[in-house]
C-alpha positions as a Python dict, from the first residue, in 0.01 Angstrom:
ca = {
    (1, 'X'): (0, 0, 0),
    (2, 'X'): (-311, -138, -164),
    (3, 'X'): (-373, -509, -162),
    (4, 'X'): (-582, -672, -425),
    (5, 'X'): (-816, -949, -333),
    (6, 'X'): (-825, -1234, -577),
    (7, 'X'): (-1164, -1376, -672),
    (8, 'X'): (-1152, -1745, -568),
    (9, 'X'): (-1402, -1837, -842),
    (10, 'X'): (-1202, -1693, -1125),
    (11, 'X'): (-1070, -1377, -1283),
    (12, 'X'): (-1398, -1221, -1403),
    (13, 'X'): (-1344, -876, -1547),
    (14, 'X'): (-1700, -755, -1493),
    (15, 'X'): (-2048, -861, -1403),
    (16, 'X'): (-2174, -1085, -1134),
    (17, 'X'): (-2263, -1400, -1327),
    (18, 'X'): (-2187, -1610, -1019),
    (19, 'X'): (-2450, -1419, -823),
    (20, 'X'): (-2797, -1572, -820),
    (21, 'X'): (-2938, -1224, -894),
    (22, 'X'): (-2741, -1166, -1211),
    (23, 'X'): (-2972, -1116, -1510),
    (24, 'X'): (-2712, -1251, -1752),
    (25, 'X'): (-2766, -1597, -1609),
    (26, 'X'): (-3095, -1636, -1799),
    (27, 'X'): (-2933, -1547, -2129),
    (28, 'X'): (-2634, -1770, -2055),
    (29, 'X'): (-2874, -2053, -1978),
    (30, 'X'): (-3064, -2002, -2303),
    (31, 'X'): (-2746, -2002, -2511),
    (32, 'X'): (-2577, -2297, -2341),
    (33, 'X'): (-2880, -2525, -2315),
    (34, 'X'): (-2852, -2851, -2508),
    (35, 'X'): (-3096, -2743, -2779),
    (36, 'X'): (-2982, -2381, -2771),
    (37, 'X'): (-2628, -2466, -2873),
    (38, 'X'): (-2749, -2699, -3146),
    (39, 'X'): (-2997, -2447, -3290),
    (40, 'X'): (-2733, -2178, -3299),
    (41, 'X'): (-2468, -2390, -3468),
    (42, 'X'): (-2725, -2520, -3717),
    (43, 'X'): (-2799, -2165, -3821),
    (44, 'X'): (-2426, -2080, -3842),
    (45, 'X'): (-2422, -2212, -4199),
    (46, 'X'): (-2697, -1975, -4308),
    (47, 'X'): (-3073, -1930, -4290),
    (48, 'X'): (-3292, -2237, -4260),
    (49, 'X'): (-3661, -2310, -4275),
    (50, 'X'): (-3834, -2492, -3989),
    (51, 'X'): (-3819, -2828, -4160),
    (52, 'X'): (-3447, -2779, -4235),
    (53, 'X'): (-3377, -2714, -3868),
    (54, 'X'): (-3584, -3012, -3761),
    (55, 'X'): (-3385, -3239, -3998),
    (56, 'X'): (-3052, -3087, -3903),
    (57, 'X'): (-3092, -3133, -3527),
    (58, 'X'): (-3134, -3501, -3457),
    (59, 'X'): (-3362, -3583, -3168),
    (60, 'X'): (-3518, -3240, -3114),
    (61, 'X'): (-3895, -3239, -3081),
    (62, 'X'): (-4112, -2988, -3261),
    (63, 'X'): (-4209, -2843, -2923),
    (64, 'X'): (-3847, -2788, -2814),
    (65, 'X'): (-3753, -2640, -3150),
    (66, 'X'): (-4041, -2395, -3136),
    (67, 'X'): (-3964, -2301, -2776),
    (68, 'X'): (-3595, -2251, -2844),
    (69, 'X'): (-3657, -2039, -3155),
    (70, 'X'): (-3910, -1821, -2970),
    (71, 'X'): (-3664, -1774, -2683),
    (72, 'X'): (-3380, -1680, -2918),
    (73, 'X'): (-3603, -1444, -3109),
    (74, 'X'): (-3692, -1267, -2781),
    (75, 'X'): (-3322, -1267, -2683),
    (76, 'X'): (-3237, -1098, -3016),
    (77, 'X'): (-3020, -1385, -3138),
    (78, 'X'): (-3245, -1525, -3411),
    (79, 'X'): (-3450, -1348, -3673),
    (80, 'X'): (-3781, -1503, -3788),
    (81, 'X'): (-3875, -1402, -4139),
    (82, 'X'): (-4236, -1504, -4210),
    (83, 'X'): (-4338, -1448, -4568),
    (84, 'X'): (-4710, -1399, -4639),
    (85, 'X'): (-4766, -1684, -4877),
    (86, 'X'): (-4966, -2007, -4872),
    (87, 'X'): (-4837, -2238, -4742),
    (88, 'X'): (-4651, -2029, -4485),
    (89, 'X'): (-4279, -1975, -4558),
    (90, 'X'): (-4075, -1898, -4249),
    (91, 'X'): (-3698, -1865, -4252),
    (92, 'X'): (-3478, -1844, -3944),
    (93, 'X'): (-3139, -1677, -3939),
    (94, 'X'): (-2887, -1547, -3691),
    (95, 'X'): (-2881, -1178, -3603),
    (96, 'X'): (-2546, -999, -3565),
    (97, 'X'): (-2547, -1085, -3194),
    (98, 'X'): (-2645, -1444, -3279),
    (99, 'X'): (-2348, -1473, -3516),
    (100, 'X'): (-2120, -1325, -3251),
    (101, 'X'): (-2216, -1572, -2980),
    (102, 'X'): (-2219, -1865, -3225),
    (103, 'X'): (-1864, -1783, -3328),
    (104, 'X'): (-1772, -1822, -2960),
    (105, 'X'): (-1963, -2152, -2927),
    (106, 'X'): (-1819, -2323, -3236),
    (107, 'X'): (-1469, -2379, -3081),
    (108, 'X'): (-1636, -2526, -2770),
    (109, 'X'): (-1843, -2766, -2984),
    (110, 'X'): (-1531, -2865, -3180),
    (111, 'X'): (-1342, -2922, -2857),
    (112, 'X'): (-1625, -3142, -2725),
    (113, 'X'): (-1626, -3347, -3047),
    (114, 'X'): (-1248, -3388, -3028),
    (115, 'X'): (-1249, -3493, -2663),
    (116, 'X'): (-1551, -3718, -2635),
    (117, 'X'): (-1477, -4062, -2494),
    (118, 'X'): (-1474, -4345, -2745),
    (119, 'X'): (-1788, -4555, -2689),
    (120, 'X'): (-1727, -4833, -2440),
    (121, 'X'): (-1373, -4730, -2348),
    (122, 'X'): (-1414, -4447, -2105),
    (123, 'X'): (-1111, -4293, -2272),
    (124, 'X'): (-1088, -3977, -2480),
    (125, 'X'): (-858, -3929, -2780),
    (126, 'X'): (-557, -3913, -2551),
    (127, 'X'): (-615, -4269, -2436),
    (128, 'X'): (-639, -4185, -2066),
    (129, 'X'): (-927, -4347, -1878),
}
């Protein structure tokens, strides 16, 4: 009779994301970073220019926006379309993989917005402190 050992960390179907050597950790970190999530959900509504992203994401610095976009472009999640005109015209959009991961993030963002504690109360929408 075979016995199955249960993973104490959770029912992961594949991969070793809990291992410090797992290469998916870097990608997961890029996607779930504070600015990463906000850039992806900003682009969920369609392509945006640099200035549109900067306006859409309150509090992001130009440096962090540039870094996040470069990282996502390297990860294959964001497409940078630079048009050869003066002044430069650059449009950012989600790739197919970017749309796929953003579709998974949107419910998490909605959940966070629904469950954030009311300022000064320490209680979420359910009223529990």
